[in-house]
Coordinates of C-alpha atoms (C1' of nucleotides) in Angstrom, one line a residue:
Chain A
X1 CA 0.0 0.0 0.0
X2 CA 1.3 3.5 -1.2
X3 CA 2.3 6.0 1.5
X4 CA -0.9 8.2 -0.2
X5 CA -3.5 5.7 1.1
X6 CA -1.7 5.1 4.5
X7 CA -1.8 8.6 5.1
X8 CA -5.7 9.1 3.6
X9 CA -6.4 6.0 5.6
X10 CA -4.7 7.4 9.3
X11 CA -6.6 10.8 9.1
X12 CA -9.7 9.6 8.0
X13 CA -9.8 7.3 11.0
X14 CA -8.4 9.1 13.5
X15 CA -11.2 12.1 12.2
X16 CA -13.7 9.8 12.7
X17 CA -12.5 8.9 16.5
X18 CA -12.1 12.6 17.1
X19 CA -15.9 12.9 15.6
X20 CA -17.3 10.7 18.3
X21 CA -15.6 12.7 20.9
X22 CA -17.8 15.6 19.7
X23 CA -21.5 14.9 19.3
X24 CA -21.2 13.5 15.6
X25 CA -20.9 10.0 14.8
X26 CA -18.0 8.1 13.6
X27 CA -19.3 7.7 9.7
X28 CA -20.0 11.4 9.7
X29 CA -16.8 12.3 11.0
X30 CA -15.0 10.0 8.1
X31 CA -17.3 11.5 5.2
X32 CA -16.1 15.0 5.7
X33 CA -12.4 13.8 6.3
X34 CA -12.7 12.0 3.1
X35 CA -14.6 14.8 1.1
X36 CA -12.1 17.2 2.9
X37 CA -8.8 16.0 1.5
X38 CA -11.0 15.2 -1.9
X39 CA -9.9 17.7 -4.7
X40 CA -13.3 16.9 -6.4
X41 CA -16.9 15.8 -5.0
X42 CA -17.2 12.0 -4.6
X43 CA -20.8 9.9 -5.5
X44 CA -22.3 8.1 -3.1
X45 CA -21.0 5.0 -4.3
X46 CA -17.3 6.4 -4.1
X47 CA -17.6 7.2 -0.4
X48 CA -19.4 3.8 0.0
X49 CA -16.8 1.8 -1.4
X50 CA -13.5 4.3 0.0
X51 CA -15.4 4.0 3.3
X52 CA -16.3 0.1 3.4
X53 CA -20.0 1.0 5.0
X54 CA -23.1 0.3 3.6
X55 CA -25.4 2.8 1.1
X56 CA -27.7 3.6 3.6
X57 CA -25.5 4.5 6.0
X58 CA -24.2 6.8 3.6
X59 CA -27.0 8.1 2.6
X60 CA -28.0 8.8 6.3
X61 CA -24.8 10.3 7.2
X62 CA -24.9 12.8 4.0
X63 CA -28.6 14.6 4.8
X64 CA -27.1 14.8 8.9
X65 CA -23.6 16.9 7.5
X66 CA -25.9 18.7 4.6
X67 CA -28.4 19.6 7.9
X68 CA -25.3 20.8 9.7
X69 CA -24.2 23.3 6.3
X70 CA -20.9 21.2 6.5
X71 CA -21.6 19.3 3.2
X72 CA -23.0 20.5 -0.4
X73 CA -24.6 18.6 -2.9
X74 CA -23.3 18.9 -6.3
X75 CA -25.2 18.2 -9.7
X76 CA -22.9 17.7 -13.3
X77 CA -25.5 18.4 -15.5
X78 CA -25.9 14.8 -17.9
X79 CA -25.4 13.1 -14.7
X80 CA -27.7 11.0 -13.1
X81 CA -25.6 10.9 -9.9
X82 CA -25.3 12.9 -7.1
X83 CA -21.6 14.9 -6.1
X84 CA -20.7 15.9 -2.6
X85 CA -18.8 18.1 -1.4
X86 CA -17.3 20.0 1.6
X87 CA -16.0 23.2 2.8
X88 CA -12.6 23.6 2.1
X89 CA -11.7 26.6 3.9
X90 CA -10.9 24.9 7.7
X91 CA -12.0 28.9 8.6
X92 CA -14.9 29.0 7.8
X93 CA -15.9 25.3 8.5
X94 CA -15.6 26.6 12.0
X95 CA -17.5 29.3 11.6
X96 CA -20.8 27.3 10.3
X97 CA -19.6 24.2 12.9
X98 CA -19.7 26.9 15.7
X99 CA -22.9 28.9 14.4
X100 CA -24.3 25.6 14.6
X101 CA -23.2 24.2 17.8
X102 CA -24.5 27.6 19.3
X103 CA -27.6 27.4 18.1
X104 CA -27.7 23.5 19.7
X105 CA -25.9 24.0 23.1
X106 CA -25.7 27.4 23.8
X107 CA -29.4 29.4 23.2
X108 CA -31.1 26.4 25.0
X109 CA -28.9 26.2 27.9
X110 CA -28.9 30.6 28.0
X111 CA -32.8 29.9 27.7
X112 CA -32.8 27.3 30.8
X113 CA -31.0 29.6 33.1
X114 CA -32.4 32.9 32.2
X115 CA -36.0 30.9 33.4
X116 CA -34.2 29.5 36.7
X117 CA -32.8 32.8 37.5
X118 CA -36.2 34.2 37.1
X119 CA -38.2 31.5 39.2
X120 CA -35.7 31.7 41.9
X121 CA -36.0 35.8 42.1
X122 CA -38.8 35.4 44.5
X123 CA -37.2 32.8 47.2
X124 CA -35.3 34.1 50.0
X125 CA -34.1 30.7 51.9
X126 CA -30.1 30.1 51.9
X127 CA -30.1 27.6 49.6
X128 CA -32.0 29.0 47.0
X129 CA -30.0 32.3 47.3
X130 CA -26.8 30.4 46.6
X131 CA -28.1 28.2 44.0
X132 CA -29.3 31.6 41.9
X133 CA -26.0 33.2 42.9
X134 CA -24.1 30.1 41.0
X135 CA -26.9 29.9 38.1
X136 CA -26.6 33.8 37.6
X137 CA -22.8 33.0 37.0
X138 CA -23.4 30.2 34.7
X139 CA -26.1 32.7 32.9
X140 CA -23.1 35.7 32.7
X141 CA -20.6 33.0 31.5
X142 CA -22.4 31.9 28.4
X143 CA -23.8 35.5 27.7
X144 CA -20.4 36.4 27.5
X145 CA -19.6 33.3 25.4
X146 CA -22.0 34.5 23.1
X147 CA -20.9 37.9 22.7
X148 CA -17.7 37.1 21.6
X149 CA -18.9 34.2 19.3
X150 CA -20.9 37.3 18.1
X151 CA -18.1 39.4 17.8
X152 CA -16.2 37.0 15.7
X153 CA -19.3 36.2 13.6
X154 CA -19.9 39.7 12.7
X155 CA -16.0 40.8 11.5
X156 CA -14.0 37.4 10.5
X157 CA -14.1 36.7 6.7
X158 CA -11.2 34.6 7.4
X159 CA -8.6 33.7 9.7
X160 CA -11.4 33.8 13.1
X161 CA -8.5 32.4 15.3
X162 CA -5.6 34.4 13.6
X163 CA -7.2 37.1 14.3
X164 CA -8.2 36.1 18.2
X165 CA -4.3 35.6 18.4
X166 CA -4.0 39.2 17.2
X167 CA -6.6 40.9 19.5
X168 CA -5.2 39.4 22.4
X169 CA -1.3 40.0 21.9
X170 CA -2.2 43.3 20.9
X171 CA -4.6 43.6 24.7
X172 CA -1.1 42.9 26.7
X173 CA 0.8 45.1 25.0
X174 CA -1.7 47.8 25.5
X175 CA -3.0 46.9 29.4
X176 CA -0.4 45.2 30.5
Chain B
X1 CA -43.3 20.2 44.9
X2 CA -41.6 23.7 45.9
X3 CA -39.8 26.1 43.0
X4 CA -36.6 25.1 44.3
X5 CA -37.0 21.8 44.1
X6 CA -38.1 22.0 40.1
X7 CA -35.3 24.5 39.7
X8 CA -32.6 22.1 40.7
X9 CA -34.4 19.1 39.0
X10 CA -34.4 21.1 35.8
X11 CA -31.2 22.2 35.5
X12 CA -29.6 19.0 37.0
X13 CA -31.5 17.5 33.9
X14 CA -30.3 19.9 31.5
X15 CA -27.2 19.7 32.4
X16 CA -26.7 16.1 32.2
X17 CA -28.1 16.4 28.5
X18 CA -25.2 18.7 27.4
X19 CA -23.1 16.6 29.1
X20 CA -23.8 13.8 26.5
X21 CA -23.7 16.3 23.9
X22 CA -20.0 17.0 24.8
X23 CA -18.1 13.9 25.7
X24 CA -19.3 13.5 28.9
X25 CA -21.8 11.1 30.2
X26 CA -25.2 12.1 31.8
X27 CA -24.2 11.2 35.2
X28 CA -20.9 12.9 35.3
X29 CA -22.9 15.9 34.3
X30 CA -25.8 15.4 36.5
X31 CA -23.0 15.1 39.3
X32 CA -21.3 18.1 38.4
X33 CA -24.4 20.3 38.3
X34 CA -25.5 19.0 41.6
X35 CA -22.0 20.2 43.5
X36 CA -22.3 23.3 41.7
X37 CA -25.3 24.4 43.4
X38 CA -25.3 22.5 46.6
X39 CA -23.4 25.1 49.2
X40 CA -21.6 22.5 51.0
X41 CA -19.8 19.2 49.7
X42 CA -22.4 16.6 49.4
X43 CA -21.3 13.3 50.3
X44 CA -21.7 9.8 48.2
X45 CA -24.8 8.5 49.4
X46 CA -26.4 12.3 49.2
X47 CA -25.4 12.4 45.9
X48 CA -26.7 9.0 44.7
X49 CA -30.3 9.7 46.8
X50 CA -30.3 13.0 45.1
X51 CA -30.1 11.5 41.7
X52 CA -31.4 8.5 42.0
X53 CA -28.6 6.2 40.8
X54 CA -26.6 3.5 42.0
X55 CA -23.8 3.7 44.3
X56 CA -21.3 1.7 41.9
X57 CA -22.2 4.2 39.5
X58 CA -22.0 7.2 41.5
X59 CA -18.5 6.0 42.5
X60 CA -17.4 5.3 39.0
X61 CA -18.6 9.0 37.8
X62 CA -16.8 10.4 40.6
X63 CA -13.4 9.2 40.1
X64 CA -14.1 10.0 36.3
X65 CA -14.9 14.1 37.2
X66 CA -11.6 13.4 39.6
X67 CA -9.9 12.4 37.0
X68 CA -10.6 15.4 34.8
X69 CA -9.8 17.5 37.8
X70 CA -13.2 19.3 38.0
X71 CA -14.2 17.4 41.5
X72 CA -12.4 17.6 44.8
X73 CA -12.5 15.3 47.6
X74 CA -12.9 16.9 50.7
X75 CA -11.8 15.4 54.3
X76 CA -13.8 16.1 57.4
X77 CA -12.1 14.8 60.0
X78 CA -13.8 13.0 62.3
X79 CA -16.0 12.0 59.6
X80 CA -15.9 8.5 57.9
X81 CA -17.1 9.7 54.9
X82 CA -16.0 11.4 52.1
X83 CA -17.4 14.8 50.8
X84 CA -17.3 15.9 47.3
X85 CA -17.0 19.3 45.9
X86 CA -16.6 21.1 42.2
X87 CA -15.0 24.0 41.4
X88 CA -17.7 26.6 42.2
X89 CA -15.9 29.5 40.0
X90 CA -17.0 28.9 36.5
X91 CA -14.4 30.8 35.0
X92 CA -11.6 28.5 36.3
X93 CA -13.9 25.6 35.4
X94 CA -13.9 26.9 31.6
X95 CA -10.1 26.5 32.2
X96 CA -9.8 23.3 33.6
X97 CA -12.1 21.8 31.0
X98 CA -10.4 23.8 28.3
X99 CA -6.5 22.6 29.0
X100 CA -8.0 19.0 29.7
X101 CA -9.7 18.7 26.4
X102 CA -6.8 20.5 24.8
X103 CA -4.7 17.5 25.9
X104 CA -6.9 14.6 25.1
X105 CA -8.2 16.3 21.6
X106 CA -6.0 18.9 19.7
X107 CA -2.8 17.9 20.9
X108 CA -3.1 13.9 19.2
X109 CA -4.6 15.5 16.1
X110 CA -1.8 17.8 15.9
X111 CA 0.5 15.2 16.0
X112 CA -1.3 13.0 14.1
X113 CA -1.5 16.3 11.1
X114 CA 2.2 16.5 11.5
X115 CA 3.4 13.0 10.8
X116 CA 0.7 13.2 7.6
X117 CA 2.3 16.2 6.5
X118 CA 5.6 15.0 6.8
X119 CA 5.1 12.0 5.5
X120 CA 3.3 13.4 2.0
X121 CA 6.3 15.7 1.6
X122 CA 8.3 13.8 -0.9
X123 CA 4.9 13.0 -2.8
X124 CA 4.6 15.0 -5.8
X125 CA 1.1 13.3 -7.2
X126 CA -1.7 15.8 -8.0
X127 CA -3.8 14.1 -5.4
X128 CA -1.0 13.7 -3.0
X129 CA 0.0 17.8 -3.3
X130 CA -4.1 18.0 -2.8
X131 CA -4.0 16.0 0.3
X132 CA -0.8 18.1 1.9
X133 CA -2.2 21.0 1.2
X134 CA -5.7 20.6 2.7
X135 CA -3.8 19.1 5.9
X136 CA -1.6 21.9 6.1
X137 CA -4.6 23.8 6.4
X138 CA -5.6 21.9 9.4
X139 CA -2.4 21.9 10.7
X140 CA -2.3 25.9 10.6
X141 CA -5.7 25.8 12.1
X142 CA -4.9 23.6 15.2
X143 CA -1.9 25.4 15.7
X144 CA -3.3 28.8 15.9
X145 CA -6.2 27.1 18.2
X146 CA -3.5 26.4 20.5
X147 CA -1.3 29.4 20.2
X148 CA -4.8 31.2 21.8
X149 CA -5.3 28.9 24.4
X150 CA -1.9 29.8 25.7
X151 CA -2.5 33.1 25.4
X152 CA -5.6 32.5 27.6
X153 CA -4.1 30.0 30.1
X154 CA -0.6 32.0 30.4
X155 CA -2.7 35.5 31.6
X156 CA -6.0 35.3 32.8
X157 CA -6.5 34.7 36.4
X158 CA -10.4 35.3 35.5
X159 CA -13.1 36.3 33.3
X160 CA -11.2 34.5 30.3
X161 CA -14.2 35.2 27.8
X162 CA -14.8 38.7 29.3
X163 CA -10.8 39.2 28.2
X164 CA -11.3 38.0 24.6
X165 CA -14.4 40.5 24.0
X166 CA -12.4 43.1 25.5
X167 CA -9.8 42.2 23.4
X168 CA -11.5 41.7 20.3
X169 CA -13.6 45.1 20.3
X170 CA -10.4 46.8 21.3
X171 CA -8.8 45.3 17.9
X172 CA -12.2 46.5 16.4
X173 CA -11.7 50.2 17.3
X174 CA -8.0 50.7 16.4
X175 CA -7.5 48.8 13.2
X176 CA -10.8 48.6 11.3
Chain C
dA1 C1' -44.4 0.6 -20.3
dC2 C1' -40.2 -1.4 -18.8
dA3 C1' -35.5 -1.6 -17.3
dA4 C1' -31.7 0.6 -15.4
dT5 C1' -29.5 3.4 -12.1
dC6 C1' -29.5 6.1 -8.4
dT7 C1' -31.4 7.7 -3.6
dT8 C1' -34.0 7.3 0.6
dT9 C1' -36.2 5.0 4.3
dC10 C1' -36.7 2.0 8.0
dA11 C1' -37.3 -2.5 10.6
dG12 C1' -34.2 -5.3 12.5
dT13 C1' -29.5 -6.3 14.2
dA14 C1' -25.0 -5.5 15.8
dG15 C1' -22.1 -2.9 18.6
dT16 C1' -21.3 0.3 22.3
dT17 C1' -22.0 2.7 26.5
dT18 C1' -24.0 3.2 30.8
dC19 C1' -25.9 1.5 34.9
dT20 C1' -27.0 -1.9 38.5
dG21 C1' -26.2 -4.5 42.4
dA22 C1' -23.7 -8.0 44.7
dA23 C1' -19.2 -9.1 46.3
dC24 C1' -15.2 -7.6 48.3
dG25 C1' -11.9 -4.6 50.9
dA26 C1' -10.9 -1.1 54.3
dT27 C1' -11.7 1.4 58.4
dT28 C1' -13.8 2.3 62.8
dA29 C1' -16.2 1.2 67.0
dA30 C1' -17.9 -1.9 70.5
Chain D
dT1 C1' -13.7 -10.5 67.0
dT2 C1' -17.8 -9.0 65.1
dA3 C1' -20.8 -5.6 63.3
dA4 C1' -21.5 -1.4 61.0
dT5 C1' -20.4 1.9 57.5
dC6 C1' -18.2 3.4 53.7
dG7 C1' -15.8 3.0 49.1
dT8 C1' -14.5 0.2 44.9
dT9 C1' -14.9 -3.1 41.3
dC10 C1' -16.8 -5.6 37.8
dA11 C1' -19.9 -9.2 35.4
dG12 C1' -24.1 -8.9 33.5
dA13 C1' -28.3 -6.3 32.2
dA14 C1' -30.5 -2.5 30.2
dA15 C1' -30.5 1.3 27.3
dC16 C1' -28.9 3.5 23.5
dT17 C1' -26.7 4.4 19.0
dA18 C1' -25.0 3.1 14.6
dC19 C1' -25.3 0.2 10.8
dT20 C1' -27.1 -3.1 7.3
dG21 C1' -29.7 -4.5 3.6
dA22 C1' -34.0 -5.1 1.4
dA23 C1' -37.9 -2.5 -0.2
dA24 C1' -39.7 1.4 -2.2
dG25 C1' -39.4 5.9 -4.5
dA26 C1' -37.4 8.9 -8.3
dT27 C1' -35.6 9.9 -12.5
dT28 C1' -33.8 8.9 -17.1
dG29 C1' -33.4 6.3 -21.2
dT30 C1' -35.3 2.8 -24.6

DNA sequence: ACAATCTTTCAGTAGTTTCTGAACGATTAA
DNA sequence: TTAATCGTTCAGAAACTACTGAAAGATTGT
């Protein structure tokens, strides 16, 4: 086996373990590996047969990444088959991944606290003062989260972390 | 059933659902949102009651959070039992989680992006200059990733999030 | 209309993770 | 020594998630 296929082989795998450690699964994780080191869209069949998995699970795994934004369908006119595709910019992968993952994790949790915050306004006892003391943190923490994922999402064409490197070098010289 | 009561219960529950959503499991999570409220260190049996879980698996959680260094236990003397107690500061949490995933996620993909790299240098293959470059990529991304979580880990004391906004919207206002 | 080629769906299965509870070990007190 | 109380471990059970493959649906060509 040619050192091309070893080293397709190693990422795609280890991608697709690093997948599972995140909420997506493991053929998921392997699709967009293969599709990201693709330099043109693969069929169905092609990630079938690179993967060794079965057509539906292909199938499956495809409409889950296209519902994420991670994954494009591609039509060649005259062709019967589909084409996939992926983002190739690892930038802006994270920006849709993390648009994404803030819409899943972050607005429902923001949404659970603000409510707890609120229902515990009105009790007085110790306990339930110190539970909305550490709940209000929690709520500032991921407001904040949010601000700066706002932040980022309003001026990064490119480069999000780059530029995070930037802002914060530039903060210590300034301040200290 | 009183407000507190339902308050706890619901974010306990929410809690342990993000928890699976990240790589943790519901317990762990339950576990950890229970210490984060409760005042005072609760002890095993508290902790297993309050959930309703078993003890085995209320031990087995617990050395897990140990493990990732988010639990502490805590000694009364005179007291048979052990007491068990998070970090209540949610700021230093973010950084305990942050350096602990840093280890167990980016730095093996980092290595395993370097070796790849290395090892498609002397390829010269249209697909093979494909590959590097679209790893390279990665590589840069990862890198810069952890360049900013040094950043983070090597100044703030608090507020890590807080620092980056401030950061970023000082950027903002001097160059663009 | 029929065949060919592709995709999607989903019931059932395989594989994985989490949890339980009984057994065991350690410590303290009587 | 014995009993009581706590923590840990781990085999097996339960719950959950991912995957397969056959069936059905869609589209195109003959």
């Amino acid at each position: 086996m040619d050192t091309l296929e070893l080293v397709k082989e190693k990422f795609i795998l280890h991608w697709g373990e690093m997948g599972s450690l995140w909420g997506i699964n493991r053929t998921m994780a392997e699709i967009h590996a293969l599709l990201l080191i693709s330099p043109d869209p693969l069929s169905a069949v092609e990630i079938m047969q690179e993967l060794k998995t079965s057509r539906g699970n292909v199938s499956m795994a495809l409409r889950e990444l296209i519902a994420w934004g991670i994954v494009n369908r591609v039509h060649h006119k005259g062709e019967r088959r589909e084409f996939y595709n992926t983002e190739k910019d690892v930038w802006v992968l994270f920006r849709v991944i993390a648009r994404e993952r803030k819409k899943r994790e972050l607005d429902p949790t923001i949404e659970v606290l603000r409510q707890s915050v609120k229902d515990l306004e009105c009790l007085s006892s110790q306990e339930a003062e110190y539970e909305r003391k550490q709940l209000k943190n929690l709520l500032e923490f991921f407001e904040t989260g949010i601000q700066v994922y706002e932040e980022l999402e309003a001026q990064a064409p490119h480069s999000i972390l780059k530029l995070l490197g930037q802002a914060l070098s530039l903060k210590k010289r300034i301040s200290g």
